[in-house]
Each structure stands twice: as structure tokens, then as C-alpha cells.
Coordinates of C-alpha atoms and ligand atoms in Angstrom, one line a residue:
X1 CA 20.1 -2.2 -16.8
X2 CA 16.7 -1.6 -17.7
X3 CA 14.2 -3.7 -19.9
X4 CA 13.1 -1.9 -22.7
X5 CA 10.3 -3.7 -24.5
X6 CA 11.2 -2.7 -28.2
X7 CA 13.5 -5.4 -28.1
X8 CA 10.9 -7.7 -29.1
X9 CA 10.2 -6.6 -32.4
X10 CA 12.0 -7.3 -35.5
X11 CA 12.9 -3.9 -37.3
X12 CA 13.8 -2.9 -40.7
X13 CA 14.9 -0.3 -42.5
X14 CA 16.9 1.1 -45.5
X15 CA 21.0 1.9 -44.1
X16 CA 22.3 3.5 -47.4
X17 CA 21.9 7.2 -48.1
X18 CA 19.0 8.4 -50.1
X19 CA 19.9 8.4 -53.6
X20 CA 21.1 6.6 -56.5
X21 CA 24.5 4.1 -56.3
X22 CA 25.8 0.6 -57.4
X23 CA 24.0 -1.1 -54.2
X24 CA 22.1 -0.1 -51.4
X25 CA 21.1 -2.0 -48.4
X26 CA 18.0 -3.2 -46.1
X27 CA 19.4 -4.4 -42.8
X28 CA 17.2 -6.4 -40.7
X29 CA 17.5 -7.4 -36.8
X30 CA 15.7 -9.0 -34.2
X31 CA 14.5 -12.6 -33.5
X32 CA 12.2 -13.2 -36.8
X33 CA 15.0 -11.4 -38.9
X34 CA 15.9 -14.8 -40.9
X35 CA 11.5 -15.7 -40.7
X36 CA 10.9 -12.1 -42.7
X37 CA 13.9 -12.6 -45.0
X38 CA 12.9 -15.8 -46.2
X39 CA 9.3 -15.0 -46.4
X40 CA 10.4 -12.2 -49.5
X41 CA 13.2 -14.2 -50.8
X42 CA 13.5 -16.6 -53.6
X43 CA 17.0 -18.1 -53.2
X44 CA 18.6 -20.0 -56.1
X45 CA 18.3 -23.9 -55.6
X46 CA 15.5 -22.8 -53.6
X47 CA 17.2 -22.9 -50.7
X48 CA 16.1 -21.0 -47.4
X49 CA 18.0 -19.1 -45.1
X50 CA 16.8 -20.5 -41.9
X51 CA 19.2 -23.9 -43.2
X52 CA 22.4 -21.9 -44.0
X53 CA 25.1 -21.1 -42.1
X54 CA 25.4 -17.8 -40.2
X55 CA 27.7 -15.4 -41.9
X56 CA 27.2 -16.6 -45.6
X57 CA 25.7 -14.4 -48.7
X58 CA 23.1 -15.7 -51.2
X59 CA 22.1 -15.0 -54.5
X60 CA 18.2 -14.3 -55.1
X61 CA 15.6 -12.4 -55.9
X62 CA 12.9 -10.4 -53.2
X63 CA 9.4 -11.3 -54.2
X64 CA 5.5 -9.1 -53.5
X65 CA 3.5 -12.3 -54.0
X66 CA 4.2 -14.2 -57.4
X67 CA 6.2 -10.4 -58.6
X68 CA 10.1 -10.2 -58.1
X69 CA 10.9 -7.1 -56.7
X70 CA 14.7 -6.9 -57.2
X71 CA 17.5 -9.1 -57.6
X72 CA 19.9 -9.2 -54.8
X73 CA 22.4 -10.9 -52.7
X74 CA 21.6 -11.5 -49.4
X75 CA 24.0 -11.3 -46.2
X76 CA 22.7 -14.2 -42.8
X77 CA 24.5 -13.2 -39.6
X78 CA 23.3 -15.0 -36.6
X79 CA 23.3 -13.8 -32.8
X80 CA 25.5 -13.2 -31.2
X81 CA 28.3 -12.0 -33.9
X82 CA 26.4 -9.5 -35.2
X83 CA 26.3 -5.2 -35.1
X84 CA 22.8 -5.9 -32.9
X85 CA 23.9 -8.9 -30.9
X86 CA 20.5 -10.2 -32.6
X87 CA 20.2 -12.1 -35.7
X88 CA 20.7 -9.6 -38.9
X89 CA 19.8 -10.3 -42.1
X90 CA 21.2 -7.7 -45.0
X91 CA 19.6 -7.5 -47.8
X92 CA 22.0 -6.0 -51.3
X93 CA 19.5 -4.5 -53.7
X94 CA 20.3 -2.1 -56.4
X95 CA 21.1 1.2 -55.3
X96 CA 17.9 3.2 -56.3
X97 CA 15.4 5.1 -54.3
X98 CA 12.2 2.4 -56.3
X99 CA 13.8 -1.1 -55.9
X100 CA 14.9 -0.3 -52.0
X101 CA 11.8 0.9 -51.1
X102 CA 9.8 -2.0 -52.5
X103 CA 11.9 -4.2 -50.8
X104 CA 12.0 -2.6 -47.7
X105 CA 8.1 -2.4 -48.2
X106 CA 7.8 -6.0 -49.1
X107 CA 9.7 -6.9 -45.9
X108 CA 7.7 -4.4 -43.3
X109 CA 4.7 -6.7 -45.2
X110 CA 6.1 -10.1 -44.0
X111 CA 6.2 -9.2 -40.0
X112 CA 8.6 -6.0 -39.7
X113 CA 8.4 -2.9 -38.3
X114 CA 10.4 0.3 -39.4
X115 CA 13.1 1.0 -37.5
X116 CA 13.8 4.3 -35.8
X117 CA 16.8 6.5 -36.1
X118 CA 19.8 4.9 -34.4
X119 CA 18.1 1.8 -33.4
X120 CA 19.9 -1.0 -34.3
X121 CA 22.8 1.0 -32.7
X122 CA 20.3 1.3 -30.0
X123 CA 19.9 -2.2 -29.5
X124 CA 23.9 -3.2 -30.0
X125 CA 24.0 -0.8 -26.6
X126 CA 21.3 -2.3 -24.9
X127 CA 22.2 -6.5 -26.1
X128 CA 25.8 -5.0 -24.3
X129 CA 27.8 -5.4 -27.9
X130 CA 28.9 -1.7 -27.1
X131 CA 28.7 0.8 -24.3
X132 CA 26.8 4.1 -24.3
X133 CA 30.1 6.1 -25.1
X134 CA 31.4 3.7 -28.1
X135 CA 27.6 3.5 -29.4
X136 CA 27.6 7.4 -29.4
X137 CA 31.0 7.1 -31.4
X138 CA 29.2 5.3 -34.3
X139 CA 27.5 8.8 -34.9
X140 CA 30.9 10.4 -34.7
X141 CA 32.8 8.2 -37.0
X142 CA 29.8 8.8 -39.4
X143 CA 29.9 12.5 -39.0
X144 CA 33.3 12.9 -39.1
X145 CA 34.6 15.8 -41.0
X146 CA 38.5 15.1 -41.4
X147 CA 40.7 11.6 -40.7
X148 CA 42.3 13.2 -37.4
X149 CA 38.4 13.5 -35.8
X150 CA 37.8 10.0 -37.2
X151 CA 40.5 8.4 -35.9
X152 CA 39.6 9.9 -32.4
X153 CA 36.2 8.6 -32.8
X154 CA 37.4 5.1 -33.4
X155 CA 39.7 5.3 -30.3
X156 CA 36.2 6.0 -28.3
X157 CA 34.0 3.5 -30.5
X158 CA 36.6 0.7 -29.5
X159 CA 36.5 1.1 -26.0
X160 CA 39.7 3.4 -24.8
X161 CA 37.4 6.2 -23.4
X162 CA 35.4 3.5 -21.6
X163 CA 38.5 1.6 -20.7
X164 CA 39.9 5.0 -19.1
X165 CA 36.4 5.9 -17.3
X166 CA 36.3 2.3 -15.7
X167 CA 39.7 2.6 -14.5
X168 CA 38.5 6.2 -12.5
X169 CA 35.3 4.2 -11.5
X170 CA 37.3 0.8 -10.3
X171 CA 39.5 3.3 -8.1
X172 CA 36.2 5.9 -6.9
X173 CA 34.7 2.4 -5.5
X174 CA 37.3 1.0 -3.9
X175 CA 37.7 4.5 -1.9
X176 CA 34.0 4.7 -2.0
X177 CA 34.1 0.8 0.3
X178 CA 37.2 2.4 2.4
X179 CA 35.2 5.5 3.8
X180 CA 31.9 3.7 4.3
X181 CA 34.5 1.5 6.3
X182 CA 35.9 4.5 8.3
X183 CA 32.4 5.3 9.0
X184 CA 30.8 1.8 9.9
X185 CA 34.2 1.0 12.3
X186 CA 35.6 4.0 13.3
X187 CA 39.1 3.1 14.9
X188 CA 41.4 6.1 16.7
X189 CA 44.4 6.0 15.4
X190 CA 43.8 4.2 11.8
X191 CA 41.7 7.0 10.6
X192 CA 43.9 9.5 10.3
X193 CA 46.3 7.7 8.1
X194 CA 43.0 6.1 6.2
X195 CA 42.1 9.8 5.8
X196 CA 45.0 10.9 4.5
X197 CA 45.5 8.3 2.2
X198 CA 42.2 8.4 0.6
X199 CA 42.4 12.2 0.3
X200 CA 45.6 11.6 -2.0
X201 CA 44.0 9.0 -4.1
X202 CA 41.0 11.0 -4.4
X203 CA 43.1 13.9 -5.9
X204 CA 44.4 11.4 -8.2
X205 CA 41.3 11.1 -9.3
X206 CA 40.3 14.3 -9.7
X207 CA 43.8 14.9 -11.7
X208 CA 42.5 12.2 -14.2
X209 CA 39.3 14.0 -14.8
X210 CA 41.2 16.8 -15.1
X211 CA 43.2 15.7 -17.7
X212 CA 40.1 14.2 -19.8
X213 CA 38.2 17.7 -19.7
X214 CA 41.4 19.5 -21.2
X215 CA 41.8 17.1 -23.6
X216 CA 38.0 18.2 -24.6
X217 CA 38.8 21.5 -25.7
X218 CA 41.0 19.4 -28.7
X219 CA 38.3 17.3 -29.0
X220 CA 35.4 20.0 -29.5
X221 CA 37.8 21.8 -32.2
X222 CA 38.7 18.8 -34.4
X223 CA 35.2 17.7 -34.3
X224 CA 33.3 21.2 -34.6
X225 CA 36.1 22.8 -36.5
X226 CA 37.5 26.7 -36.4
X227 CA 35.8 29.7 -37.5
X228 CA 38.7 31.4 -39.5
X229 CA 37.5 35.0 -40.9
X230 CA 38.7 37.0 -43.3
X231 CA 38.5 41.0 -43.1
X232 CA 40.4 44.0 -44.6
X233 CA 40.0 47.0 -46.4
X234 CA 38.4 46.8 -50.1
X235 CA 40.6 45.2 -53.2
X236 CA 43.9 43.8 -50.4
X237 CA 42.7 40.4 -51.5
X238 CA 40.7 38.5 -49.2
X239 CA 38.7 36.7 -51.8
X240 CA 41.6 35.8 -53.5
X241 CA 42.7 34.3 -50.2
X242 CA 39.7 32.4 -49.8
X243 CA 39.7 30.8 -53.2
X244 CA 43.4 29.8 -52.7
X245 CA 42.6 28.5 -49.0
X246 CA 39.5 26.6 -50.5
X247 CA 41.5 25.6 -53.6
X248 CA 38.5 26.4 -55.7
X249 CA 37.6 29.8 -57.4
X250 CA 34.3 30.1 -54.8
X251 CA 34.6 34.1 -54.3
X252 CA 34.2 36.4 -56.8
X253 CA 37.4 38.6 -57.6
X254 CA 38.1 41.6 -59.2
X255 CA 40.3 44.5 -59.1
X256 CA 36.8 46.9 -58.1
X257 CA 37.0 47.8 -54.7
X258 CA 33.9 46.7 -52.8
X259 CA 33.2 43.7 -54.9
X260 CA 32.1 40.8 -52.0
X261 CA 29.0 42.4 -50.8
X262 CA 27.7 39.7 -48.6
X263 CA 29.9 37.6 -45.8
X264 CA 30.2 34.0 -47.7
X265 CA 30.9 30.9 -45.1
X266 CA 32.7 27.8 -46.8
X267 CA 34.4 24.7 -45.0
X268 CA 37.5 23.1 -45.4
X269 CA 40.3 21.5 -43.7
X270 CA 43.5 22.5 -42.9
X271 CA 46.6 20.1 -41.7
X272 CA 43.1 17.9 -40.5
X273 CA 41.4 20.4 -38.7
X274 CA 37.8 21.2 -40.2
X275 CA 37.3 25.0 -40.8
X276 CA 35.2 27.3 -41.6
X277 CA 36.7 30.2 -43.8
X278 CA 34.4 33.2 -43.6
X279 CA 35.0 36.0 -46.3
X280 CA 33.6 39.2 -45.1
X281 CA 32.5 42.6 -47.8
X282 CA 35.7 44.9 -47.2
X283 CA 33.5 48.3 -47.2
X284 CA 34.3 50.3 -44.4
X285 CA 32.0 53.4 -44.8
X286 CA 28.6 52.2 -45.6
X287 CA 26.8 54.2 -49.2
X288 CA 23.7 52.6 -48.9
X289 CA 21.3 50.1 -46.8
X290 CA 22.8 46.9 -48.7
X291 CA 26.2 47.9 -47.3
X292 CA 25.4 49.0 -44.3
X293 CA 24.0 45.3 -43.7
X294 CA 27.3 44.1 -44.9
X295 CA 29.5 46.3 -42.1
X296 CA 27.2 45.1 -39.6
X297 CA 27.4 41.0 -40.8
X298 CA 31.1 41.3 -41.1
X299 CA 31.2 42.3 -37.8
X300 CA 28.8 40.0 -35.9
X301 CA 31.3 37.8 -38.0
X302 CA 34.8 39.4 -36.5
X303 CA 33.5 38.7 -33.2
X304 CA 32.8 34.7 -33.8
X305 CA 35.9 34.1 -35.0
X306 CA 38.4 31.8 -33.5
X307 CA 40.9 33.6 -35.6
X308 CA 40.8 36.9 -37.8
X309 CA 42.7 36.8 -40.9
X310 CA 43.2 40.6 -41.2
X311 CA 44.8 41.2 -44.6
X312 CA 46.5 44.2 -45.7
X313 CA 48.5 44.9 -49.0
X314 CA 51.9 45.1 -48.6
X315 CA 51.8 47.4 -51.9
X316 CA 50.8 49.9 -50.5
X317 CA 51.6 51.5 -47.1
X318 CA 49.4 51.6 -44.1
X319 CA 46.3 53.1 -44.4
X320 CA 43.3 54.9 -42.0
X321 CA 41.2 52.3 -42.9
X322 CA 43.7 49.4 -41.8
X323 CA 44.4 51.3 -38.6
X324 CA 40.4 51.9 -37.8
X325 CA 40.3 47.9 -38.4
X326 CA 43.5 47.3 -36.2
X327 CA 41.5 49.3 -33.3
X328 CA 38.5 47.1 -34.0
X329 CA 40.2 44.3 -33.4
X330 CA 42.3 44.9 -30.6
X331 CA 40.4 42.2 -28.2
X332 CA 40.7 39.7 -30.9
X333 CA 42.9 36.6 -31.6
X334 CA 44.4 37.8 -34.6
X335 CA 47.2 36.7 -37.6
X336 CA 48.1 39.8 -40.0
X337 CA 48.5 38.8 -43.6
X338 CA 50.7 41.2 -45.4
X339 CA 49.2 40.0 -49.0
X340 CA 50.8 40.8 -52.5
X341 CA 54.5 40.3 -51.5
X342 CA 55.1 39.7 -55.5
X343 CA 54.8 43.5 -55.9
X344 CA 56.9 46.0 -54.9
X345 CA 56.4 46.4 -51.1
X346 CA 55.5 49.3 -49.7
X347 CA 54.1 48.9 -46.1
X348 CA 55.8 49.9 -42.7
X349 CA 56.8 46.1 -41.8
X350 CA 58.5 47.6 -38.5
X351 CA 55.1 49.5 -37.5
X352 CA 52.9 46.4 -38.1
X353 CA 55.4 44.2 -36.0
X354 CA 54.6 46.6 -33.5
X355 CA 51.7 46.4 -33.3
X356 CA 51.1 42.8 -34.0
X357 CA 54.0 41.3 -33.2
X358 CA 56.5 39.1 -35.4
X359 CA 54.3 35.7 -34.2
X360 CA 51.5 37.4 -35.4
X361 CA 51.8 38.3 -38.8
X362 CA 53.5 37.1 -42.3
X363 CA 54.0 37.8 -45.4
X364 CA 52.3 36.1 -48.7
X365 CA 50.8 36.5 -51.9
X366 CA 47.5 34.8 -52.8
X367 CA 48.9 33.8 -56.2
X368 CA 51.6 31.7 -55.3
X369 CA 50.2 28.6 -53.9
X370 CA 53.6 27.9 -51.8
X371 CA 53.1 30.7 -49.6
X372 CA 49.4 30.1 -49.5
X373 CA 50.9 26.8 -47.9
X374 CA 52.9 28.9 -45.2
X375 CA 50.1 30.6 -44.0
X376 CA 48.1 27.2 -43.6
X377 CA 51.0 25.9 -41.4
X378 CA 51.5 29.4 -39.6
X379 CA 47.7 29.2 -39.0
X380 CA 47.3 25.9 -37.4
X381 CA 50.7 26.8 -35.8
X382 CA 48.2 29.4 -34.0
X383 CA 45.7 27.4 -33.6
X384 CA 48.0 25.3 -31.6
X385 CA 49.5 27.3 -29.8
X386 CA 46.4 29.9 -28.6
X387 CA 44.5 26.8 -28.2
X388 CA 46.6 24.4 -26.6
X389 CA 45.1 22.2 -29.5
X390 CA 46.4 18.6 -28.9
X391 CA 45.6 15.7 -31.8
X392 CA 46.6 12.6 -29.9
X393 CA 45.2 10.4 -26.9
X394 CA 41.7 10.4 -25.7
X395 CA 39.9 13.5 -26.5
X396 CA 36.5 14.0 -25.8
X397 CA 34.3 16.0 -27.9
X398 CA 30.7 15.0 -26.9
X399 CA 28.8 17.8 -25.4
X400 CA 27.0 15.2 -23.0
X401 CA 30.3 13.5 -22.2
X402 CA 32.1 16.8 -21.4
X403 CA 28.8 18.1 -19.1
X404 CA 28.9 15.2 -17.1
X405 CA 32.9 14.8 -16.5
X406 CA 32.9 18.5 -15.1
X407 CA 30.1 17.5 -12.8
X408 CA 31.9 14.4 -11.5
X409 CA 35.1 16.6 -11.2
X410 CA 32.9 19.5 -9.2
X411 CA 31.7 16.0 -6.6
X412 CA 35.6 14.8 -6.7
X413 CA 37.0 18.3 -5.6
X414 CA 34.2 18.6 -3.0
X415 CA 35.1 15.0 -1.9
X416 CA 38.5 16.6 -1.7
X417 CA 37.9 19.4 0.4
X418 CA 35.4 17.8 2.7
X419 CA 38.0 15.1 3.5
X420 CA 40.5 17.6 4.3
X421 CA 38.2 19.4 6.5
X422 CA 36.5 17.8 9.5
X423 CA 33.2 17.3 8.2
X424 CA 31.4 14.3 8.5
X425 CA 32.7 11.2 6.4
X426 CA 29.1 10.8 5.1
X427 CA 29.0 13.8 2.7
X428 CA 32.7 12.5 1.1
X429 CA 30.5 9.1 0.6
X430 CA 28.2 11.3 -1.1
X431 CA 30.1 13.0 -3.2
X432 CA 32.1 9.9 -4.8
X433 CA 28.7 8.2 -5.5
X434 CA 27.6 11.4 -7.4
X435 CA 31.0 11.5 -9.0
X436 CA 30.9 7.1 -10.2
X437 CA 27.3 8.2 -11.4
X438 CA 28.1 11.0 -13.6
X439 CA 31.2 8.3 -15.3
X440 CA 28.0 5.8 -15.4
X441 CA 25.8 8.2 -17.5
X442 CA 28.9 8.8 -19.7
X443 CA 29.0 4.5 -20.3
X444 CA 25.3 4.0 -20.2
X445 CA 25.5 1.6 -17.0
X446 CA 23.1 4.2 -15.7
X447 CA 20.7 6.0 -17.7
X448 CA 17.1 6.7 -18.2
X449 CA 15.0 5.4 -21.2
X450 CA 14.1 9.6 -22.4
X451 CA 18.0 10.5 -22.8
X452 CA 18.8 7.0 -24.3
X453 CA 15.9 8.2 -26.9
X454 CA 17.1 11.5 -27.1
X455 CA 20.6 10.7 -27.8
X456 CA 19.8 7.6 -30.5
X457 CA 17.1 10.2 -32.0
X458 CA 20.0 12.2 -33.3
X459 CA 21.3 9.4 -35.6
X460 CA 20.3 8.4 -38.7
X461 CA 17.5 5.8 -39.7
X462 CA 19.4 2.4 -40.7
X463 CA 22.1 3.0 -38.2
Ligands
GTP1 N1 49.7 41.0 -57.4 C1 48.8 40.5 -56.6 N2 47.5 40.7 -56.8 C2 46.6 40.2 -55.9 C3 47.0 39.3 -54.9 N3 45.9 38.9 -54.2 C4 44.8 39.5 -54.8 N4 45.3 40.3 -55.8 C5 44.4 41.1 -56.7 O1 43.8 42.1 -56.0 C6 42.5 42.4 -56.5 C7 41.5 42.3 -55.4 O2 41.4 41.0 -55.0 P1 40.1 40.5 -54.2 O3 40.4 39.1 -53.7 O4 38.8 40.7 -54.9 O5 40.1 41.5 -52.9 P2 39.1 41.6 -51.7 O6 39.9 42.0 -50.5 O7 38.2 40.4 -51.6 O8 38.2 42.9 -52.2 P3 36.7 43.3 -51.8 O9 35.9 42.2 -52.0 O10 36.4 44.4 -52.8 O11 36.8 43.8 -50.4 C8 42.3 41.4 -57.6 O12 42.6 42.0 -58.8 C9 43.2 40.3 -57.3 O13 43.7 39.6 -58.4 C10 48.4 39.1 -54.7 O14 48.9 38.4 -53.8 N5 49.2 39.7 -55.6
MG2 MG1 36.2 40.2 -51.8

């Protein structure tokens, strides 16, 4: 591991949101942590945190000279037990924007410096509290948008992704130390069965990796979410869908065709899997420049979608402008939502099945929230099924995670093939060393100091 000199310093910073709240906090790590805490604090009894026992909380007041700054209660963790593996001192002031900053201004004064984003997560990698991938999983769990992503990201910020990487490395060297043996003592006879046997257990390998990178697809879905998008012809209801998806009146509604003008983008979750609902203007035939915008938005928007919500009206029957939108979408993934079932029905449900299919399409109303709640289940149903989404075991959803298990896949198949073949044992050496150092970039036991900053940049000060 590298020595990165930061370490030194003793950093600071506020690691409660911006805002106002009951309490907000100034976190402090590094060796002088308990020095610059009781250099601002007055404790009752006078007492002084250098002489109390590690994990304990005091009652106190921060002072600027002979002027008390705030009144708080204040948290001594000593090294190693600690999120930094250093000695952390928290400081609970009142939760306003004034009284944190002139405490966290009072202790920058006594020997501090400001932390940067992510570095006290930084430095709980580099003390070895946490590896790369559970240290990027603090930014996940704080990010999370629904409880199925977060308890993914707590399976990766407790270790099981790690766990399952070291297992693939464990094996990688160990077949690693076999060919370097079948090169340094070549023996007739032994190699071939040595060959043989390392080519299996290197497809193992490769199957595990496998495995990993389909699970991603899951991953990058509960954590970036599904772009669901609404389209249909003016007045079949697709605001009214989107209000009763959203469970909030958020689109306007009326009984005037051509009322949403512009596409409107909302999140929200559905059976915990983040969405994003997009309501698009239902003109088809543009009658001036405003709407001509909105035919061309809604369709930049029909083409992003994961899943196209085309609604009809089952009150009436099928129309031109339904079919011309059916055409449209013809290369898309999409569910047709027969809408208004509470009137009298009217549409061909033999022509639309079809066309769509009986898996693809169902009947609701907007207004009757329990088949609002059939089309949530038919959707993730969908979702599940057109995208093989899984919600259980290790799924990978960092971009940088995902990049460098398809490179050590692409080194574990060429190992592969190379071992098969008759080419030189040296190039299968190779290619397992490439493939341990793309699992070792994933875990941080190999990484430069410009993508450690680059990854920690991305979190948020105080973490
Ligand atoms: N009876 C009945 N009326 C509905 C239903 N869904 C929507 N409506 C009504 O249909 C009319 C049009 O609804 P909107 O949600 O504005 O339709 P839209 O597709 O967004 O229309 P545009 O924005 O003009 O393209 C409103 O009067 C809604 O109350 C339904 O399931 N049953
Ligand atoms: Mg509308």
C-alpha cells in the first residue's frame, strides 16, 4: 500500500447536511483530534478529554477565547475502534448553519484543517478499517434511493463482495504459482494433466466472474432506477396515470385534449425499484412551434425508455392515432394500458392482443387505486422478466467495479484459450496477473493515489 502523507494532519469538518435540525455534528480525526477538542471545549467539572475514557460523551460548552460558542455534548473515540482507525472526536452542537460553523471555525483555529470530501472515509480505507469496495459502499448506502439498493449496499459495505473477490483471487494465485511451476520445471508427462487441470479451474473462474457481471445488470437498475414513459393520444389519461403512480396530483388533468404541453420527469419507487415516470404532451399533429417541440421531446423520450407505458382508452375503439403510435413503437419494450375500464368499453381487445400480446397489455382505470396496484405489479413483473432483474445476492452496481470485472473476465477467457492452445505458458502467466490486478483495483490493494482522489472526490465533505 502506498504512503500518502495527508495522514498526518488532523481534519475537521461539519458531517450533517446543510440546514436547520435538532443537532448537527463536527467530526474530528487524526492524531491531535482529542489536543483540538479540548483546546475549544469547556467541559463541566472542568474536566478534559485527554483523561476520559475512549468512547464516552461530555457535556460542555465550545469556546473563541473567553466567548462560548455553543453548548454541546461531546463524543471521545480513541484509535483504533473508530470510523478512521484514528482517534475521532464528535462534537453535537445545535443543528443550525451559525453555531456549526463557529464551531467548526473555532476548531480549524486550534490546529485543524478542513477536511475534503470523503476523507475520513478516505483515511478508514487507507488505516485498512475497510477496503476500497466497502469504502465506496458508504457513498452507496448514503445515496441509496429505495431499502432493496440499500440493503445491497450494506452486503458490499460489510465485506461480502470483497469476501467473494478474495476467494477468485486466493484461487487465480494458486493457479498463477502452478503454471509459473510448469514453466520453471517442465516435466513430460505431468504437464499435460497439470494443463488440463488448471484449464478447468480457470474456467471456474471465469464462470464466477461471469456470474458477478450478470448480477450487475440488477445492480445498475436498483441503484440507477427505470425510465418508465408514458405516451398516448390526447385526453386517454396519461396524467392521470402519473398522478396515481406518483400518489400525488403532480400533472395537470383535464378533460381538454392536448393539456400536458411539456414531457414532466418525476421519481418514485415501485415494489423497491427507483423509477423515473416520464409523462409525455399527447399531440400527435403539431399546430404550432411550442408543440412541435413537444412531439419531438416525447420522442427523444420514447426512445430512452426502459419501458413505454402506451395508454389507450378502452372507451373508445382503436383509433389512427393509436395505430401511428403502435408503428412508432414497434422496436420498443412496451406494456399497453387499456385505461378507463369503469366506462363502457369499446376497444377491439382481440386486435390489441394481437398486436401486443396478452403479456403485454392490461386493463385499468386511473381512478381506482386497486388496479393502479395491478399495473405496478404487472410492471415490475416486466421489468423482471425483460430484464432478468434479480434483487438478491451480490450485485454490483458500481460503474468502476463492473469496468474492471469485464476486463479481468476478457484476461481469464484469454488465459483460457491460450491454455488450450499450444502457446507458450508465459502469456497464460500473463493473463492471470492482469486478471488478480483488475480484482485488486476493485479492493483497493492496488491503486494509484489520482483514482483514490477521484473516487473519494465524489462523496460528500464530512463523510
Ligand atoms: N372515467 C375515467 N376517466 C378517466 C380515467 N383516466 C383519466 N380519465 C379522465 O380523462 C381525462 C383526460 O385525462 P388526462 O390524464 O389529462 O389525459 P392525458 O392523456 O394526460 O391527456 P393530454 O395531456 O391532453 O394528452 C380527464 O378528464 C380524466 O379525469 C379513467 O380511468 N376513467
Ligand atoms: Mg396529460
Amino acid at each position: 500500500m502506498y504512503q500518502y502523507k495527508g495522514l498526518e494532519d488532523t481534519i475537521a469538518a461539519i458531517a450533517t447536511p446543510a440546514g436547520q435540525g435538532g443537532i448537527g455534528i463536527i467530526r474530528i480525526s487524526g492524531k491531535e483530534a482529542v489536543a483540538v477538542a479540548d483546546a475549544v471545549l469547556r467541559l463541566d467539572g472542568k474536566k478534559k478529554l485527554a483523561d476520559a475514557p475512549s468512547h464516552t460523551l461530555h457535556h460542555g460548552w465550545v469556546m473563541q477565547g473567553k466567548d462560548m460558542v455553543d453548548e454541546v455534548l461531546v463524543a471521545v473515540m480513541l484509535a483504533p475502534r473508530t470510523y478512521t482507525a484514528e482517534d475521532v472526536v464528535e462534537i453535537n452542537g445545535h443543528g443550525g448553519q451559525t453555531p456549526l460553523r463557529s464551531i467548526l471555525q473555532a476548531v480549524l483555529n486550534a490546529g485543524a484543517r478542513l477536511a475534503l470530501p470523503g476523507e475520513f472515509t478516505k483515511r478508514a480505507f487507507l488505516n485498512g478499517r475497510m477496503d476500497l469496495a466497502q469504502a465506496e459502499a458508504v457513498a452507496d448506502v448514503i445515496n441509496a434511493k429505495t431499502e432493496t439498493f440499500l440493503r445491497q449496499s450494506h452486503y458490499q459495505l460489510k465485506g461480502e463482495l470483497s469476501t467473494r473477490l478474495e476467494g477468485i483471487r486466493e484461487e487465480l494465485m494458486k493457479l498463477y504459482t502452478m503454471v509459473e511451476a510448469l514453466i520453471n520445471f517442465p516435466e513430460d508427462g505431468i504437464e499435460i494433466e497439470s494443463r488440463k487441470q488448471i484449464l478447468d479451474r480457470l474456467g471456474g473462474q471465469e464462470r464466477v466472474v461471469a456470474k458477478l457481471l450478470q448480477g450487475s445488470h440488477s445492480g445498475r437498475i436498483l441503484k440507477e432506477g427505470m425510465r418508465l414513459v408514458l405516451c398516448g393520444k390526447p385526453n386517454v389519461g396519461k396524467s392521470s396515470l402519473l398522478n396515481a403512480l406518483l400518489k400525488e396530483q403532480r400533472a395537470i388533468v383535464t378533460d381538454i385534449a392536448g393539456t400536458t404541453r411539456d414531457v414532466l420527469e418525476e421519481s418514485a419507487q415501485l415494489k423497491g425499484i427507483p423509477v423515473t415516470l416520464v409523462d409525455t404532451a399527447g399531440i400527435l399533429e403539431p399546430g404550432n412551434l411550442i408543440e412541435e417541440e413537444a412531439i419531438r421531446r416525447s420522442h427523444l423520450y420514447m426512445k430512452s425508455a426502459d419501458l413505454v407505458l402506451l395508454v389507450l382508452d378502452g372507451s373508445r375503439p382503436l383509433e389512427d392515432q393509436d395505430r401511428a403510435l403502435t408503428e412508432q413503437l414497434k422496436k420498443s419494450p412496451v406494456l399497453a394500458v387499456v385505461n378507463k375500464k369503469d366506462l363502457p368499453q369499446q376497444i377491439d381487445l382481440v386486435r390489441l392482443g394481437q398486436i401486443f400480446g396478452e403479456a403485454n397489455m392490461i386493463g385499468i382505470s386511473a381512478l381506482d387505486p386497486e388496479s393502479v396496484h395491478e399495473l405496478e405489479a404487472r410492471i415490475i413483473n416486466m421489468i423482471r422478466r425483460d430484464k432478468n432483474l434479480d434483487t438478491h445476492g451480490i450485485l454490483i452496481s458500481n460503474i468502476r467495479h463492473i469496468k474492471a470485472l469485464e476486463e479481468a473476465q476478457k484476461n481469464l477467457q484469454g488465459a483460457c484459450r491460450l491454455m488450450a492452445g499450444e502457446t507458450s505458458l508465459e502469456f497464460v502467466s500473463e493473463e492471470i496477473k492482469t486478471a488478480v490486478n483488475q480484482l485488486d483495483a476493485i479492493t483497493g490493494r492496488n491503486i494509484n493515489e489520482d483514482l483514490l482522489d477521484r473516487i473519494f472526490a465524489e462523496f460528500c465533505i464530512g463523510k
